[in-house]
XYZ file of C-alpha atoms in Angstrom:
672
model
C 83.727 11.136 169.599
C 81.263 10.052 166.877
C 79.915 7.362 169.186
C 79.193 10.012 171.823
C 77.565 12.265 169.217
C 75.292 9.458 168.056
C 74.284 8.781 171.645
C 73.626 12.449 172.389
C 71.675 12.928 169.165
C 69.281 10.196 170.226
C 68.235 12.358 173.194
C 67.886 15.655 171.303
C 64.468 17.319 171.153
C 63.376 20.206 168.864
C 63.969 22.874 171.499
C 67.003 21.354 173.211
C 69.258 24.300 172.299
C 66.748 26.870 173.524
C 66.274 25.001 176.793
C 70.051 24.901 177.298
C 70.184 28.688 176.953
C 67.266 29.122 179.367
C 68.832 26.744 181.877
C 72.106 28.702 181.731
C 70.533 32.100 182.415
C 67.271 31.185 184.191
C 68.147 28.107 186.225
C 65.615 29.118 188.870
C 62.779 28.684 186.391
C 63.289 24.915 186.178
C 61.589 22.475 188.514
C 63.332 19.582 190.242
C 62.015 17.337 187.466
C 63.652 19.531 184.821
C 60.470 21.169 183.495
C 60.513 24.883 182.588
C 58.069 26.834 184.758
C 56.716 29.647 182.575
C 54.935 31.300 185.509
C 58.205 31.604 187.448
C 59.758 33.113 184.337
C 56.949 35.651 183.967
C 57.230 36.593 187.636
C 61.011 36.992 187.366
C 60.772 39.245 184.297
C 57.577 41.194 185.045
C 59.401 44.419 185.944
C 61.730 44.277 182.922
C 59.681 42.894 180.030
C 56.136 43.495 178.882
C 54.981 39.912 178.375
C 52.138 39.755 175.867
C 49.680 36.933 175.361
C 48.872 38.173 171.872
C 50.907 38.128 168.689
C 51.571 36.179 165.528
C 54.202 33.732 164.311
C 55.294 31.929 161.178
C 54.025 28.338 161.017
C 54.844 25.774 158.375
C 54.885 22.019 158.025
C 58.136 20.750 159.552
C 58.893 23.764 161.772
C 59.666 21.580 164.793
C 61.565 19.180 162.552
C 63.765 22.096 161.416
C 64.432 22.977 165.061
C 65.296 19.336 165.723
C 67.899 19.011 162.976
C 69.409 22.355 164.019
C 70.044 20.789 167.440
C 71.430 17.470 166.184
C 75.229 17.379 165.979
C 77.023 16.356 162.798
C 78.762 13.002 162.456
C 80.791 14.106 159.434
C 84.566 14.450 159.687
C 86.824 17.201 158.333
C 89.330 15.993 155.743
C 92.116 18.472 154.948
C 93.315 18.781 151.355
C 96.950 18.110 152.239
C 98.459 18.707 148.789
C 96.578 21.983 148.227
C 97.113 23.263 151.767
C 100.874 22.654 151.596
C 101.395 24.915 148.568
C 103.382 28.108 149.317
C 100.450 30.413 148.612
C 98.142 28.395 150.892
C 100.184 27.045 153.812
C 99.951 30.245 155.863
C 96.627 31.441 154.480
C 93.818 32.243 156.915
C 91.099 31.969 154.261
C 89.037 28.775 154.272
C 87.042 26.899 151.634
C 84.877 23.966 152.754
C 83.382 21.436 150.359
C 80.324 19.907 151.987
C 76.751 20.376 153.130
C 76.508 23.777 154.779
C 74.340 22.394 157.595
C 77.213 20.109 158.645
C 79.761 22.862 158.017
C 77.954 25.332 160.268
C 77.793 22.770 163.066
C 81.549 22.225 162.811
C 82.290 25.945 162.562
C 80.186 26.756 165.610
C 82.571 24.769 167.786
C 85.437 27.140 166.942
C 83.874 30.317 165.572
C 80.691 30.834 167.627
C 80.237 34.552 168.218
C 83.268 35.464 166.082
C 81.982 36.080 162.539
C 81.331 39.773 161.884
C 79.549 39.459 158.533
C 77.600 36.741 156.736
C 76.436 37.048 153.147
C 74.405 34.267 151.549
C 72.676 33.796 148.222
C 70.493 30.730 148.923
C 68.289 28.965 146.353
C 65.330 31.181 145.489
C 62.816 28.355 144.981
C 61.705 29.763 141.653
C 60.540 26.412 140.330
C 63.351 26.459 137.772
C 66.451 26.923 139.959
C 66.695 23.230 140.784
C 65.825 23.553 144.465
C 64.408 20.419 146.053
C 64.691 19.624 149.737
C 66.383 16.390 150.674
C 68.261 15.463 153.822
C 70.154 12.418 155.011
C 68.505 12.065 158.410
C 66.822 8.688 158.638
C 63.967 8.931 161.116
C 61.080 6.505 161.182
C 57.537 7.872 161.558
C 57.455 6.401 165.059
C 60.661 8.212 166.054
C 59.329 11.537 164.780
C 56.012 11.062 166.536
C 57.864 10.667 169.818
C 60.484 13.386 169.293
C 58.096 16.029 167.954
C 54.955 15.022 169.881
C 52.936 14.832 166.671
C 50.558 12.281 165.186
C 51.480 9.626 162.648
C 49.935 11.450 159.700
C 51.969 14.627 160.279
C 55.147 12.591 160.786
C 54.606 10.854 157.451
C 53.958 14.188 155.687
C 57.228 15.605 157.040
C 59.216 12.521 156.065
C 57.640 12.636 152.631
C 58.998 16.181 152.182
C 62.483 15.157 153.314
C 62.799 11.925 151.360
C 61.152 12.414 147.967
C 62.450 15.938 147.462
C 60.087 18.896 147.461
C 60.163 22.543 146.406
C 57.092 23.707 148.337
C 57.202 26.769 150.572
C 57.225 24.509 153.640
C 60.137 22.491 152.248
C 62.117 25.671 151.540
C 61.467 27.044 155.028
C 62.374 23.693 156.571
C 65.631 23.821 154.597
C 66.509 27.417 155.522
C 65.410 27.529 159.162
C 68.126 25.356 160.775
C 70.833 27.011 158.699
C 69.753 30.494 159.769
C 69.487 29.389 163.398
C 73.099 28.217 163.296
C 74.141 31.339 161.379
C 72.762 33.510 164.179
C 74.832 31.613 166.752
C 78.011 32.053 164.726
C 77.613 35.847 164.383
C 79.487 38.154 166.749
C 77.444 40.359 169.093
C 77.678 43.190 166.572
C 77.516 40.877 163.562
C 75.420 41.373 160.418
C 73.831 38.975 157.940
C 72.865 39.883 154.360
C 70.579 37.498 152.446
C 69.797 37.751 148.737
C 66.347 36.591 147.638
C 63.729 37.244 144.979
C 59.953 37.604 145.133
C 59.216 33.862 145.361
C 60.258 33.464 149.012
C 60.832 37.094 150.022
C 57.783 37.346 152.311
C 58.471 33.974 153.939
C 62.157 34.769 154.447
C 61.302 38.063 156.179
C 58.984 36.283 158.632
C 61.509 33.492 159.188
C 64.293 35.980 159.931
C 61.999 37.919 162.286
C 61.440 34.630 164.135
C 65.141 33.721 164.308
C 66.948 37.075 164.605
C 64.146 39.080 166.185
C 61.940 41.602 164.435
C 63.661 44.434 166.297
C 67.026 43.417 164.796
C 65.876 43.984 161.217
C 68.407 46.453 159.785
C 66.746 47.166 156.458
C 66.289 45.916 152.939
C 68.119 46.716 149.731
C 66.401 46.629 146.364
C 68.861 45.507 143.709
C 67.659 46.670 140.276
C 69.517 44.167 138.138
C 67.380 43.405 135.125
C 65.548 44.975 132.221
C 63.384 41.961 131.381
C 59.799 42.412 130.251
C 58.370 38.922 130.326
C 55.560 38.990 132.878
C 51.828 39.045 132.247
C 51.189 41.645 134.946
C 54.214 43.425 136.447
C 57.717 42.756 135.154
C 59.863 42.118 138.235
C 63.269 43.637 137.510
C 64.835 43.499 140.935
C 65.906 41.264 143.778
C 66.108 41.915 147.508
C 68.897 41.832 150.059
C 67.571 41.493 153.608
C 69.851 42.541 156.454
C 69.678 41.717 160.160
C 72.052 42.421 163.020
C 72.703 39.986 165.836
C 71.919 42.605 168.468
C 71.173 46.296 167.955
C 72.530 46.998 171.414
C 75.997 46.263 170.011
C 75.529 47.388 166.412
C 74.099 50.895 166.184
C 74.199 51.045 162.402
C 76.005 54.092 161.017
C 76.907 52.027 157.970
C 78.821 54.193 155.541
C 79.075 53.530 151.815
C 82.431 54.885 150.613
C 82.866 55.536 146.926
C 85.539 53.641 145.039
C 88.942 55.113 144.282
C 88.488 58.316 146.261
C 91.592 57.971 148.440
C 93.868 57.733 145.420
C 92.158 60.629 143.634
C 92.261 62.878 146.709
C 95.955 62.121 147.094
C 96.528 63.059 143.441
C 94.661 66.333 143.943
C 96.681 67.274 147.033
C 99.901 66.653 145.105
C 98.626 68.709 142.144
C 97.539 71.577 144.383
C 100.924 71.647 146.124
C 102.615 71.961 142.735
C 100.330 74.644 141.252
C 99.483 76.782 144.266
C 96.616 79.114 143.336
C 96.771 78.684 139.575
C 93.006 78.235 139.470
C 92.844 77.903 135.694
C 95.077 74.861 135.842
C 93.207 73.602 138.899
C 89.882 74.022 137.139
C 91.122 71.888 134.255
C 92.372 69.318 136.728
C 88.926 69.308 138.322
C 87.427 68.306 134.984
C 89.892 65.423 134.791
C 89.147 64.574 138.418
C 85.418 64.068 138.060
C 85.905 62.065 134.871
C 88.057 59.638 136.850
C 85.533 59.613 139.665
C 82.644 58.867 137.332
C 84.583 55.962 135.852
C 85.049 54.506 139.335
C 81.452 55.291 140.354
C 79.243 55.267 137.257
C 76.069 55.316 139.356
C 77.077 58.459 141.218
C 76.406 61.783 139.465
C 79.470 63.964 140.049
C 79.404 65.962 136.808
C 78.509 69.214 138.518
C 81.489 68.966 140.915
C 83.731 70.885 138.513
C 85.464 73.470 140.714
C 88.428 73.205 143.034
C 90.033 75.224 145.783
C 92.500 74.462 148.558
C 89.964 72.165 150.237
C 89.146 70.035 147.214
C 86.534 69.597 144.511
C 83.204 71.396 144.973
C 80.211 72.664 143.082
C 78.615 76.131 143.445
C 75.361 75.331 145.255
C 72.237 77.450 145.442
C 72.465 79.968 148.282
C 68.961 81.432 148.051
C 66.463 81.087 150.849
C 63.890 78.289 150.529
C 61.003 80.787 150.813
C 60.414 84.419 149.901
C 61.069 86.907 152.657
C 64.386 85.381 153.758
C 67.459 87.353 154.920
C 68.137 90.655 153.141
C 71.527 92.422 153.289
C 74.341 93.544 150.982
C 77.147 91.183 149.977
C 80.229 92.866 148.512
C 82.109 91.229 145.636
C 85.736 90.679 146.769
C 87.256 91.886 143.450
C 84.950 94.608 142.093
C 83.964 95.956 145.526
C 80.374 96.351 144.370
C 77.168 94.898 145.835
C 76.430 91.446 144.422
C 73.173 90.485 142.791
C 70.800 89.138 145.438
C 68.640 85.994 145.153
C 64.967 86.747 144.509
C 63.899 85.036 147.736
C 66.730 86.441 149.841
C 69.812 84.789 151.344
C 69.697 81.337 152.920
C 72.007 82.342 155.808
C 71.943 85.119 158.362
C 74.318 88.030 157.796
C 76.627 86.850 160.595
C 76.845 83.348 159.124
C 77.427 84.745 155.648
C 80.288 86.947 156.899
C 81.916 83.927 158.518
C 81.554 81.845 155.343
C 83.091 84.624 153.204
C 85.933 85.025 155.684
C 86.676 81.282 155.553
C 86.334 81.040 151.744
C 83.168 78.928 151.694
C 81.397 81.236 149.200
C 81.890 80.969 145.435
C 81.768 84.369 143.686
C 81.249 84.916 139.976
C 83.571 87.005 137.818
C 81.780 90.158 138.951
C 78.861 91.357 141.043
C 76.261 90.578 138.342
C 76.268 86.886 139.295
C 74.594 85.671 142.488
C 77.237 84.107 144.799
C 76.921 80.431 145.645
C 77.637 78.188 148.581
C 80.560 75.760 148.111
C 79.444 72.128 148.525
C 82.459 69.825 148.633
C 82.354 66.385 147.092
C 84.418 64.883 149.903
C 81.669 65.894 152.361
C 79.052 63.923 150.431
C 81.078 60.826 149.522
C 80.650 58.702 152.629
C 76.890 58.544 152.736
C 74.729 55.979 154.522
C 74.209 52.627 152.825
C 71.274 53.267 150.525
C 68.280 50.994 149.981
C 68.316 50.942 146.164
C 71.181 49.671 144.003
C 71.263 49.830 140.226
C 73.555 47.302 138.567
C 72.774 45.250 135.499
C 73.072 41.591 136.503
C 74.659 40.819 133.137
C 77.772 42.757 134.154
C 78.696 40.146 136.779
C 78.179 37.344 134.257
C 80.369 39.093 131.663
C 83.173 39.661 134.181
C 83.075 36.061 135.403
C 83.008 34.791 131.818
C 86.083 36.884 131.010
C 87.885 35.535 134.077
C 87.009 31.875 133.491
C 87.212 31.890 129.691
C 83.607 30.666 129.334
C 80.125 31.253 130.687
C 80.116 28.524 133.337
C 77.835 29.854 136.069
C 74.275 31.148 135.984
C 73.459 34.452 137.680
C 76.653 35.040 139.706
C 76.458 37.879 142.198
C 78.221 41.174 141.527
C 81.679 41.571 143.120
C 81.384 45.356 143.478
C 77.915 45.158 145.020
C 79.158 42.827 147.760
C 82.195 45.047 148.316
C 79.823 47.968 148.947
C 77.970 45.930 151.578
C 81.137 44.769 153.321
C 82.774 48.201 153.123
C 79.739 49.896 154.630
C 80.180 47.881 157.827
C 83.696 49.316 158.296
C 85.011 45.883 159.252
C 88.139 45.820 161.379
C 91.323 44.060 160.300
C 91.016 40.318 160.833
C 87.211 40.287 160.589
C 85.715 37.111 159.097
C 83.209 37.200 156.228
C 81.266 33.928 155.928
C 79.316 32.714 152.899
C 77.806 29.242 153.293
C 76.036 29.247 149.901
C 79.198 30.309 148.097
C 78.278 29.195 144.566
C 80.748 30.669 142.102
C 82.842 32.241 144.893
C 81.872 35.912 144.431
C 82.275 36.623 148.150
C 85.883 35.454 148.100
C 86.773 37.607 145.076
C 85.069 40.603 146.690
C 87.048 40.170 149.932
C 90.315 39.685 148.048
C 89.658 42.804 145.999
C 89.016 44.820 149.159
C 92.194 43.447 150.718
C 94.195 44.556 147.706
C 92.912 48.089 148.501
C 94.157 48.072 152.115
C 91.525 45.979 153.929
C 92.653 42.935 155.914
C 89.648 40.625 155.990
C 89.368 36.830 156.033
C 86.739 34.667 154.380
C 85.170 31.289 155.045
C 83.251 29.793 152.111
C 81.104 26.667 152.088
C 79.757 24.961 148.986
C 78.173 21.556 148.588
C 79.886 19.503 145.844
C 76.830 19.639 143.612
C 77.055 17.104 140.781
C 77.235 19.003 137.483
C 76.477 15.902 135.426
C 73.207 15.367 137.319
C 72.390 19.071 136.993
C 73.037 18.881 133.259
C 70.492 16.076 132.899
C 67.827 18.155 134.671
C 68.628 21.486 133.004
C 66.860 23.006 130.014
C 67.450 25.894 127.615
C 70.413 28.215 128.164
C 71.030 26.743 131.621
C 72.004 23.468 129.995
C 74.623 25.242 127.873
C 76.115 26.962 130.928
C 76.448 23.673 132.813
C 77.984 22.020 129.751
C 80.588 24.818 129.691
C 81.341 24.171 133.367
C 81.786 20.450 132.756
C 84.129 21.103 129.822
C 86.149 23.510 131.960
C 86.485 20.840 134.658
C 87.626 18.343 132.028
C 90.219 20.788 130.678
C 91.615 21.192 134.207
C 91.253 17.490 135.143
C 88.850 18.381 137.959
C 85.805 16.500 139.270
C 82.491 17.694 137.812
C 81.246 19.579 140.894
C 80.268 23.184 141.626
C 82.820 23.605 144.415
C 85.623 22.930 141.930
C 84.363 25.796 139.754
C 84.259 28.042 142.817
C 87.810 27.224 143.863
C 89.119 27.686 140.335
C 87.446 31.110 140.200
C 89.209 32.145 143.437
C 92.591 31.015 142.099
C 92.125 32.999 138.889
C 90.877 36.081 140.721
C 93.917 35.914 143.019
C 96.246 35.640 140.042
C 94.625 38.660 138.363
C 94.861 40.732 141.555
C 98.575 39.910 141.778
C 99.107 40.840 138.134
C 97.267 44.145 138.597
C 98.980 44.860 141.949
C 102.457 43.288 141.764
C 103.520 44.900 145.054
C 100.538 43.489 146.970
C 101.816 41.000 149.545
C 98.533 40.108 151.231
C 96.842 36.726 151.634
C 95.666 35.459 148.231
C 95.521 31.758 149.103
C 93.049 29.536 150.935
C 92.982 26.260 152.806
C 90.613 23.594 151.539
C 88.698 21.011 153.573
C 86.086 18.424 152.639
C 83.362 17.129 154.947
C 83.081 13.348 154.723
C 80.221 11.154 155.871
C 81.193 8.093 157.860
C 79.980 5.001 155.934
C 77.086 3.066 157.481
C 79.183 -0.063 158.023
C 81.774 1.967 159.911
C 79.069 3.621 162.009
C 77.848 0.170 162.922
C 81.367 -0.775 164.052
C 81.634 2.415 166.088
C 78.332 1.764 167.857
C 79.173 -1.870 168.528
C 82.786 -1.279 169.588
C 83.710 -2.698 172.975
C 86.883 -1.182 174.512
C 87.390 -4.350 176.574
C 87.938 -6.341 173.386
C 91.286 -6.265 171.578
C 91.723 -2.941 169.786
C 91.443 -2.623 166.058
C 92.603 0.963 166.208
C 95.159 1.099 163.416
C 92.552 -0.111 160.950
C 90.150 2.573 162.160
C 92.850 5.236 162.093
C 93.774 4.300 158.532
C 90.098 4.335 157.594
C 89.599 7.911 158.825
C 93.142 9.170 158.249
C 95.202 10.613 161.091
C 95.066 14.127 159.630
C 91.278 13.925 159.382
C 90.948 12.812 163.006
C 93.241 15.585 164.230
C 91.545 18.256 162.077
C 88.091 17.241 163.283
C 89.235 17.200 166.901
C 90.972 20.581 166.911
C 87.918 22.262 165.374
C 85.659 20.517 167.877
C 87.907 21.697 170.707
C 87.617 25.322 169.618
C 90.934 26.008 167.880
C 89.663 26.555 164.354
C 90.955 25.341 161.031
C 93.981 27.623 160.960
C 95.425 26.463 164.281
C 98.875 24.866 164.128
C 99.327 21.245 165.168
C 102.751 20.429 166.660
C 104.375 17.010 166.950
C 105.449 15.957 170.458
C 108.038 13.156 170.692
C 107.552 10.752 173.600
C 110.294 8.082 173.410
C 109.269 5.988 170.395
C 105.774 7.495 170.198
C 104.501 10.687 168.470
C 101.705 12.733 170.001
C 100.190 15.920 168.595
C 99.535 19.161 170.445
C 97.198 22.034 169.670
C 96.884 24.668 172.370
C 95.871 23.099 175.659
C 95.099 19.694 174.103
C 97.468 16.761 173.574
C 96.174 14.220 171.069
C 97.197 10.543 171.124
C 95.976 8.809 167.975
C 98.260 5.847 167.212
C 98.448 2.357 168.601
C 101.547 1.108 170.373
C 102.026 3.620 173.162
C 104.618 1.798 175.247
C 105.405 2.098 178.949
C 108.496 4.105 177.961
C 106.308 6.563 176.069
C 103.964 6.937 179.034
C 106.965 7.525 181.321
C 108.323 10.103 178.851
C 104.967 11.875 178.893
C 104.873 12.019 182.696
C 108.504 13.205 182.801
C 107.807 15.911 180.223
C 105.010 17.287 182.374
C 107.276 17.296 185.404
C 110.499 18.575 183.864
C 109.469 21.193 181.304
C 108.233 24.189 183.245
C 106.519 25.955 180.340
C 104.707 22.869 179.036
C 101.556 21.307 180.370
C 98.391 20.753 178.269
C 95.421 20.169 180.553
C 93.559 17.861 178.159
C 94.858 14.512 176.902
C 92.649 13.039 174.193
C 92.860 9.368 173.174
C 91.682 7.791 169.929
C 89.919 5.010 171.789
C 90.274 2.395 169.081
C 94.081 2.618 169.345
C 94.270 1.976 173.090
C 93.605 -1.287 174.819
C 92.463 -1.380 178.407
C 96.009 -1.689 179.778
C 97.392 1.409 178.042
C 94.334 3.490 178.889
C 94.469 2.379 182.520
C 98.205 3.197 182.764
C 97.583 6.742 181.518
C 94.657 7.247 183.872
C 96.747 6.082 186.840
C 99.920 8.043 186.098
C 98.729 11.401 184.745
C 96.477 12.340 187.692
C 99.508 12.003 189.989
C 100.873 15.198 188.440
C 98.227 17.094 190.348
C 100.137 16.210 193.498
C 103.528 17.494 192.284
C 105.040 20.971 192.326
C 103.311 22.098 189.123
C 99.860 21.043 190.403
C 98.541 20.244 186.913
C 94.946 19.086 186.676
C 94.823 16.805 183.609
C 91.583 15.649 182.012
C 91.724 12.416 180.000
C 89.130 12.159 177.231
C 88.745 8.898 175.305
C 86.925 9.372 172.007
C 85.393 6.771 169.733
């Protein structure tokens, strides 16, 4: 498998993925030599699309290089955390945490989750000059290779390689870092999927242009201003906010209508209905309950002003709203007070509604009357009718609140500038995600996204998360850090020591999820939802092993068991099942074949070990023929474990099943 990937990567060009998509849908636009004929394309689309020769685009040093590495497949393998994943709270969990470079993680995930993720939230490095961002990658191109692959001159190739090897925090380096990740993120989104990206002023303008290029300008869904600071430390304008950019995959499938429900309303409405049933029309008691009601509501929604919603009737909480006409000379007629029978005081500008409408409103109890006719009646505006408003573009939340909450949870301040759990919950809730929807965060940091999803699930949502975090070395970060940031990292290192954990950021993130899950269970003892997660680590294949893979000759005696032990059987199987589209939560079943054990996932049968005897091959053929409900169409061999004789025996015997009663077409795939 890795040998094939290495071979395919050697042929990849910057626009290989785009050309594949064009070839799939516009095959007629390619010449016999494989070149794309733009004139044919224009002619084919002239009646459907207005093709313009004018426009603008975002250009930066390394743009084609970014496209190239987005197209190159990963040679990392997926190592399951067997001890963690076997724990009772994790073994059946559908949540996933991946330790590794998110570029590699996205390439793995695309094989199983392409087009399936409904929501992505990321908080990438802001490139502030003090957030530690420097661009480095582990691709090892020579200037000559880049010249050929990118069709550029030697000087430009050297400039690009200089950015990738020495580490840079320039705008071009940041864009080169983000571009391939966002390209892959777009592919992983569902047709109606949404991505939210946090950023500050340093790269905001560049990120907007980059996202327009990748997601399409017409798929921009809006921008949220998050007012999260009260600092006053700038020479010109004190920037006290960040941005959250949002794009949809395709507006044809996502029409918006994002609703921002307020917190705790279902429980409070239920309490009101129960209270009303008990007290009937005792409006004095109900009025007092209304005062209690909006106090509770304000506690749950401190940003939302509900103080004037202090009346109740059989429909719920309302406030007496102005009923006068917006201009002088509006409707004029008499309104009779229902108790005194006298004509009510009239607004100076006249009534807002026509007499017919007013009569209907009075009849249906939508008008609030004063104690007597001396008070102008009002229109009843119900709080429940204003709760679920559209997602708004400005959010006010002091960023220190998130830090204080995380510090309380972890017992120390161990992470700088964590995102706010409630803010993310508002974003996810607004999308009205269906049960089973996946929320992906591939810059997961402290793990805020996971805690937000778990909190929503404890309130009747049923979402799943996938988090990715590179195992950033805290000791190295500590050496680079200054000021208060150094203290925070020191706290994180001491926390890792107290828990006997490696000094890496992903360990802090996973510990945060465990503690958040424990707190949710303590606060909601009856909650029986998924509070666990499965953990996987992406491992690079060492250079000396890569050399062996490239040089391996299947005609020479196999050294498969050594290779299998080197990778680990579980790692091979995990990597394969994800590559074959089953995902990380798919079950792997053992299949006994005489004295040999194979492994099945869906329509694939995996043969990893050496020593597959003739009896085992016979047992495999018999199983296909005898068991009517069994018959995987793909048999995958770990090539290092099979000598020529065993491979040849399988290739001769299995195709014969296509001639039997079951007529099974079996594909044999040997992977190295």
